[in-house]
mmCIF file of C-alpha atoms in Angstrom:
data_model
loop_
_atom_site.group_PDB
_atom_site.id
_atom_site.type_symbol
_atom_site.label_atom_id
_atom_site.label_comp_id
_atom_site.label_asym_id
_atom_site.label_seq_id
_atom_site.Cartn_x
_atom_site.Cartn_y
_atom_site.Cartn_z
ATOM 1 C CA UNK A 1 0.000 0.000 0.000
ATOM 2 C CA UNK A 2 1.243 3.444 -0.776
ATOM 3 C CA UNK A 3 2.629 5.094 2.616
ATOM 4 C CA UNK A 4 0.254 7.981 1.727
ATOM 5 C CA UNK A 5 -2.833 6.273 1.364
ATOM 6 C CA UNK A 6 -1.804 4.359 4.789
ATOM 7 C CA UNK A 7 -1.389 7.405 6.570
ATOM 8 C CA UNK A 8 -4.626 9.029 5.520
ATOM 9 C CA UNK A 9 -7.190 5.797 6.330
ATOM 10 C CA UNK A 10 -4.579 6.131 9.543
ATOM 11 C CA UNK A 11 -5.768 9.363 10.490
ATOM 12 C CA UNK A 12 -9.381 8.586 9.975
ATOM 13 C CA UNK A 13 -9.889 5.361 11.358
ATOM 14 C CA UNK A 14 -7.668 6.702 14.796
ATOM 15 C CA UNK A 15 -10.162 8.882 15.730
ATOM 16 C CA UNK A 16 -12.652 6.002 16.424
ATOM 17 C CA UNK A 17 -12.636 3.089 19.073
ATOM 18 C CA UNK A 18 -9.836 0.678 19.035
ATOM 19 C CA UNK A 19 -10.578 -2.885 20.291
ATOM 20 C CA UNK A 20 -8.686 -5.944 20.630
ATOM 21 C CA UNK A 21 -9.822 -9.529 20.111
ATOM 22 C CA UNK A 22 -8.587 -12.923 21.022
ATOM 23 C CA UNK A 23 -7.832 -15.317 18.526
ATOM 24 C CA UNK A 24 -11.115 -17.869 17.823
ATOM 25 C CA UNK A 25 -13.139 -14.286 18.620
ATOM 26 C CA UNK A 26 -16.142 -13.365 16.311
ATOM 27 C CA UNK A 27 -15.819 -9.624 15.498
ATOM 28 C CA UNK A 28 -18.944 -9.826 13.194
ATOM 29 C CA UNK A 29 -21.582 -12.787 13.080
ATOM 30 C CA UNK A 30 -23.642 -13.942 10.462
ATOM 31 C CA UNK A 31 -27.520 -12.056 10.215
ATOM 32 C CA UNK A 32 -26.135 -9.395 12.168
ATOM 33 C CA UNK A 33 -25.991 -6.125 11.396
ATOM 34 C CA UNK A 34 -22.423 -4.703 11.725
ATOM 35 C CA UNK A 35 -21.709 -2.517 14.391
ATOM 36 C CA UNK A 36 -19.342 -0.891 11.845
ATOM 37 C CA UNK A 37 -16.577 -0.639 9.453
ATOM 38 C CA UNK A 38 -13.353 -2.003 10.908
ATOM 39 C CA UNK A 39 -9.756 -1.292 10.449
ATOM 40 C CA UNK A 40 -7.343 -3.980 11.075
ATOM 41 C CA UNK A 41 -3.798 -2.805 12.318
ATOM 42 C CA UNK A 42 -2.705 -6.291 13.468
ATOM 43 C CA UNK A 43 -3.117 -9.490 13.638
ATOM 44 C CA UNK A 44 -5.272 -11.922 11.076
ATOM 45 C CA UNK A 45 -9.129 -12.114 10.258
ATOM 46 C CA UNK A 46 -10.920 -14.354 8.754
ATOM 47 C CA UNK A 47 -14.032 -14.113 6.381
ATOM 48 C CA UNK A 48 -15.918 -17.941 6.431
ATOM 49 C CA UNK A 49 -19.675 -18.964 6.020
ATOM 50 C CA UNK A 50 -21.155 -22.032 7.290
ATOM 51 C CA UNK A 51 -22.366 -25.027 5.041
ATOM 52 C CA UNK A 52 -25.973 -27.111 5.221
ATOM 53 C CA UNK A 53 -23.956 -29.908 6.536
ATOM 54 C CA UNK A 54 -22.348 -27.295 9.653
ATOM 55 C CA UNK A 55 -18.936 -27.378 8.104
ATOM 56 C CA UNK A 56 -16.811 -23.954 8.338
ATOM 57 C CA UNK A 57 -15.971 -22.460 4.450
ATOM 58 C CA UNK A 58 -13.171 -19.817 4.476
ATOM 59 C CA UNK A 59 -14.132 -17.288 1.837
ATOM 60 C CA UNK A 60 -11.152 -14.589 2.633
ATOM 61 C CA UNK A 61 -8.196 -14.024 4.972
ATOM 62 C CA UNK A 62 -7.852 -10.065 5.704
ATOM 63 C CA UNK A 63 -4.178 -8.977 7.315
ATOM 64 C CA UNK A 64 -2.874 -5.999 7.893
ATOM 65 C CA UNK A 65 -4.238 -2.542 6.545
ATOM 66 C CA UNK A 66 -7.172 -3.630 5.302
ATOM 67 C CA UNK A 67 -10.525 -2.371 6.136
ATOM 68 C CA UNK A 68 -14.248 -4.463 6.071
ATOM 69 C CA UNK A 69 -17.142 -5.202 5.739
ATOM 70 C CA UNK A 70 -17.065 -3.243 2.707
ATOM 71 C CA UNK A 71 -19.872 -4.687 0.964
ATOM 72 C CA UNK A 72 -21.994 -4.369 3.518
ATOM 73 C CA UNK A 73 -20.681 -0.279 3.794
ATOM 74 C CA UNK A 74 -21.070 0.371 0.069
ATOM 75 C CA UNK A 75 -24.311 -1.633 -0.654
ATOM 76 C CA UNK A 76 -25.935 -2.141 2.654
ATOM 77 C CA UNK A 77 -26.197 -5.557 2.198
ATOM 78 C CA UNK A 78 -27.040 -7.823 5.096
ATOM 79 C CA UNK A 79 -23.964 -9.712 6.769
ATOM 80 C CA UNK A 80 -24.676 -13.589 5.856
ATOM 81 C CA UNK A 81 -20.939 -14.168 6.750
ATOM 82 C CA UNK A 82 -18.786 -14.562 10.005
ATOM 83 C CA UNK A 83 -15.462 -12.569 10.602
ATOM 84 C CA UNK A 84 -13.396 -14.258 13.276
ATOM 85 C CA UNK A 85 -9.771 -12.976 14.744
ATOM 86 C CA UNK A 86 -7.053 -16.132 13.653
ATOM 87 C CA UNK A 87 -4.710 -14.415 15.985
ATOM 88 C CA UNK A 88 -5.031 -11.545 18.395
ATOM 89 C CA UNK A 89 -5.820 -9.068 16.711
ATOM 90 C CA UNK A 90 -6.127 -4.747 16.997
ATOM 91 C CA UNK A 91 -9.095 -2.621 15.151
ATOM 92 C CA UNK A 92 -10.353 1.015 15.007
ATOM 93 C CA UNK A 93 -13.922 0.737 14.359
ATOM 94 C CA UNK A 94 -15.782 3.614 12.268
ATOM 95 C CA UNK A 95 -19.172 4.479 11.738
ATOM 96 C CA UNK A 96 -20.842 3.063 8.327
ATOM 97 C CA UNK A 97 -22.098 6.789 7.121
ATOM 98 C CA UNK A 98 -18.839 8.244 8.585
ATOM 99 C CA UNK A 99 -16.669 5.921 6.323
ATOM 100 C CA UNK A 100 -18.124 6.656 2.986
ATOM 101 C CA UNK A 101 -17.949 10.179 3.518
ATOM 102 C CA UNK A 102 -14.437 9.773 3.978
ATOM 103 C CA UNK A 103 -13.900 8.176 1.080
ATOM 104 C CA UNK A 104 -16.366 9.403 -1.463
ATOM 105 C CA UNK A 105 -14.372 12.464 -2.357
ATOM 106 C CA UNK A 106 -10.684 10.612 -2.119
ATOM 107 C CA UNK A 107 -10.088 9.139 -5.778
ATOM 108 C CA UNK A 108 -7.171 7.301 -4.812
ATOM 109 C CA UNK A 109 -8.005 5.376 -1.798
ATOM 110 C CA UNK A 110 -10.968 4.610 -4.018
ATOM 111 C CA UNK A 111 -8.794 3.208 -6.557
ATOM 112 C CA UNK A 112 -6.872 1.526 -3.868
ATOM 113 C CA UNK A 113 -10.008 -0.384 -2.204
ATOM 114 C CA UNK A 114 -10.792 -1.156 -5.912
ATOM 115 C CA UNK A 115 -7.270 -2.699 -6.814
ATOM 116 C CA UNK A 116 -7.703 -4.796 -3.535
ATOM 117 C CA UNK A 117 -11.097 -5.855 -4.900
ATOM 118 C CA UNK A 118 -9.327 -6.804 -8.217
ATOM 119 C CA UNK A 119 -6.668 -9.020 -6.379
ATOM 120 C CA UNK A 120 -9.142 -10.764 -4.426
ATOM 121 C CA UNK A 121 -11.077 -11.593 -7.492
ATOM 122 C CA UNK A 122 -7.945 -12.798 -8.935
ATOM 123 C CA UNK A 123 -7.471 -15.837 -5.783
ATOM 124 C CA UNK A 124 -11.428 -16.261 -6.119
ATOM 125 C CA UNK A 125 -11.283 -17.469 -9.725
ATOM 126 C CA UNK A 126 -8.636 -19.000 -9.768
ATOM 127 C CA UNK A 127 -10.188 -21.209 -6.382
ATOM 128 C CA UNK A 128 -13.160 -21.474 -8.431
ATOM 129 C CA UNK A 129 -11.486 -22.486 -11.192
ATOM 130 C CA UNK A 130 -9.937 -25.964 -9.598
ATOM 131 C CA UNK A 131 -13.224 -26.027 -7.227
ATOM 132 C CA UNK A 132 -15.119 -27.118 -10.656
ATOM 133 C CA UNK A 133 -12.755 -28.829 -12.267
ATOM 134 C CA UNK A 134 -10.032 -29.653 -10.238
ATOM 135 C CA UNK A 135 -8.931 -33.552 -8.264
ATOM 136 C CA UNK A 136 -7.931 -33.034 -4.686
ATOM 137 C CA UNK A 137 -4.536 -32.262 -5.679
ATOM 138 C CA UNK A 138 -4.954 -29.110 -7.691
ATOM 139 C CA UNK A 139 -7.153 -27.635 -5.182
ATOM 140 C CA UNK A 140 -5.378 -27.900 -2.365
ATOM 141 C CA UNK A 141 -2.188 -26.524 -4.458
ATOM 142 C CA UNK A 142 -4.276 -23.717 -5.495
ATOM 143 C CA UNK A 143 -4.794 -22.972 -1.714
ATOM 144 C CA UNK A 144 -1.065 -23.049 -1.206
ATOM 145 C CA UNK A 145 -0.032 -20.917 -3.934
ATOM 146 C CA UNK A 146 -2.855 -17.917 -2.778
ATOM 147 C CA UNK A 147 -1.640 -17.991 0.108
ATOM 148 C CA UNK A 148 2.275 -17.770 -0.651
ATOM 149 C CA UNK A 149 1.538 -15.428 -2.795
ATOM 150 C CA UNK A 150 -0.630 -13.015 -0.489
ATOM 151 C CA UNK A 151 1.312 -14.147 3.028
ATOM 152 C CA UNK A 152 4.684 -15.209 1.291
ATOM 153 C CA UNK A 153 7.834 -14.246 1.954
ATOM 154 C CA UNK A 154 10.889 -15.164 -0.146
ATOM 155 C CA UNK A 155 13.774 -16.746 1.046
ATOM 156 C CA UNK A 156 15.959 -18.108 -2.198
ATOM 157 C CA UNK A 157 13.487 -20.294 -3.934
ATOM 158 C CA UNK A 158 11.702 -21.021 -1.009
ATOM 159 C CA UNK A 159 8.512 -19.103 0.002
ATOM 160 C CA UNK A 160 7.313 -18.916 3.784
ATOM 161 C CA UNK A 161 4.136 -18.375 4.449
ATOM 162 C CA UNK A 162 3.511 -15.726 7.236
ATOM 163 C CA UNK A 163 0.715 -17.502 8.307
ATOM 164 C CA UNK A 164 -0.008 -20.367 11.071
ATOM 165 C CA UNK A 165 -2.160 -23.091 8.882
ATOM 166 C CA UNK A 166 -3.452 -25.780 10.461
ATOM 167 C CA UNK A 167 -5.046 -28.865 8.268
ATOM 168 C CA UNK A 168 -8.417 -27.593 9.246
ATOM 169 C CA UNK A 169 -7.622 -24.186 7.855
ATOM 170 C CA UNK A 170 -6.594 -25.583 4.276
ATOM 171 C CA UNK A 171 -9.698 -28.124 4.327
ATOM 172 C CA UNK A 172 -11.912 -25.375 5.269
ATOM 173 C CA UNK A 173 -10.341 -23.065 2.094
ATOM 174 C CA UNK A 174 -10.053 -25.630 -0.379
ATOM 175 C CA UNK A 175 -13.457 -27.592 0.173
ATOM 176 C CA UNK A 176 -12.154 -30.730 0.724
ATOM 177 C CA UNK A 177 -12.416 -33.173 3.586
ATOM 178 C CA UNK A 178 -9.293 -33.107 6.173
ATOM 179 C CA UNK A 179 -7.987 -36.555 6.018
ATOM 180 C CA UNK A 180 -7.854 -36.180 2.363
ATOM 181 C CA UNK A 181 -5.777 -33.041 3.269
ATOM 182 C CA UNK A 182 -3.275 -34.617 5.047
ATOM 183 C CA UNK A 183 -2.984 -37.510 2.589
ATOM 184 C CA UNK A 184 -2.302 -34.901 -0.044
ATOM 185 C CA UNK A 185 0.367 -32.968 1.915
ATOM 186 C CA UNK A 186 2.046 -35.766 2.726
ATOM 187 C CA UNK A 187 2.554 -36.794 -0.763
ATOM 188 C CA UNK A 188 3.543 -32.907 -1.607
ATOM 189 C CA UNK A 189 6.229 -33.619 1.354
ATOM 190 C CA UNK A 190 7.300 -36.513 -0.641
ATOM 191 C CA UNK A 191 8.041 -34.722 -3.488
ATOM 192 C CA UNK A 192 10.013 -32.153 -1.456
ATOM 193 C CA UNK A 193 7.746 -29.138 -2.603
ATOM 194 C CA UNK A 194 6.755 -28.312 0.849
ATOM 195 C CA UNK A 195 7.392 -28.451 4.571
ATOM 196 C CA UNK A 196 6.407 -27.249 7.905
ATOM 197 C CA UNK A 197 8.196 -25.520 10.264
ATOM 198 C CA UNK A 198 5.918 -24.436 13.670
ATOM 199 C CA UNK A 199 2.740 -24.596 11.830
ATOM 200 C CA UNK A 200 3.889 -22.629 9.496
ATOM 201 C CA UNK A 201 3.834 -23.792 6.130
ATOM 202 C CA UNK A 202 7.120 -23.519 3.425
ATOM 203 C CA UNK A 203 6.944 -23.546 0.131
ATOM 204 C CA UNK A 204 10.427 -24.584 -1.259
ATOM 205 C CA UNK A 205 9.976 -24.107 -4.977
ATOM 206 C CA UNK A 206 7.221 -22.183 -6.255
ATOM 207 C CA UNK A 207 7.527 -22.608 -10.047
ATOM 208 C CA UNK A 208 8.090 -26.577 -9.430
ATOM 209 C CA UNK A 209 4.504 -26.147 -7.228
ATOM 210 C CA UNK A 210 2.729 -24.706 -9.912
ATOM 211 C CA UNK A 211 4.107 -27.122 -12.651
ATOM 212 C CA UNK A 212 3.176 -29.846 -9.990
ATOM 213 C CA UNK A 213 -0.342 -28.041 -10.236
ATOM 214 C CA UNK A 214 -0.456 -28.088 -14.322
ATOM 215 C CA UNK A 215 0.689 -31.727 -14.238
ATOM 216 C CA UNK A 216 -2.519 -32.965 -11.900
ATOM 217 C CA UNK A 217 -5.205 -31.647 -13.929
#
């Protein structure tokens, strides 16, 4: 993010109440109506819905600065999604009304909330993509590869994700059940494209991940 930009959603969202949440805490339930727009300044949140069948489906992972629930700001539409602190986590909370006034007039943290759209959109096809048409494989790979490239960082070839990921978390991303999660990772292991170091997941050659990805369509 530009250091300007920063700065200025900085200033705004610091005049409003900060809060901190535990990790597992629900800073915005499902059917209710948000009690505002919130800023994250650390930590990790996480967007998920619930299936028929009760199981938990990861939709986004928000980080550090990003600001939500957007849609719900910009079209008023009801929340039908949970938002839930994966770590401890820090927020300035801002009145709906208060927020677009503050950005209604400022073209380039607009165009900045819009690029952030586009990017998203970018991990949500290409999940969709593999969700259709993928085996087991390719979709948790896909998983993987969003999230070295939005938590990643390099280290020679290999990629660490800044991220603790648990088996559950990739299952719940990638739509698949968790055994079959496990099997899968262990065969990536295998093939010495990934390891884990304190839950935390490395990635130790992207371009051989994504030709592994190509090769088990």
């Amino acid at each position: 993010m530009d250091l300007d930009i920063k700065q200025k959603l900085e200033n705004f969202f610091k005049q409003y109440k900060n809060q901190k949440y535990r990790k597992g805490e629900i800073l915005v339930r499902a059917d209710d109506n948000p009690s505002g727009v919130f800023y994250l300044i650390n930590g990790v949140v996480r967007r998920y819905s619930i299936s028929p069948a009760g199981e938990e489906l990861t939709l986004n992972i928000y980080r550090p600065v990003s600001f939500f629930p957007m849609d719900w700001a910009i079209n008023q539409t009801s929340s039908t999604h949970y938002y839930e602190a994966m770590t401890t986590a820090e927020v300035y909370r801002a009145p709906r009304d208060e927020v677009l006034k503050f950005i209604s007039d400022k073209p380039d943290i607009l165009l900045d909330l819009l690029s952030r759209i586009y990017h998203g959109l970018d991990g949500f096809m290409m999940r969709m993509e593999y969700l259709m048409a993928g085996n087991a494989q390719a979709r948790l790979i896909t998983e993987v590869l969003i999230y070295a490239r939005r938590f990643g960082k390099p280290n020679g070839k290999a990629i660490l994700i800044d991220l603790k990921l648990t088996e559950k978390d990739l299952a719940s991303q990638s739509g698949i059940a968790r055994e079959t999660v496990s099997r899968e990772l262990q065969k990536l292991k295998g093939k010495n494209l990934i390891s884990f170091k304190s839950n935390q997941l490395i990635v130790k050659d992207i371009k051989r991940l994504e030709q592994e990805l190509f090769g088990s369509q």
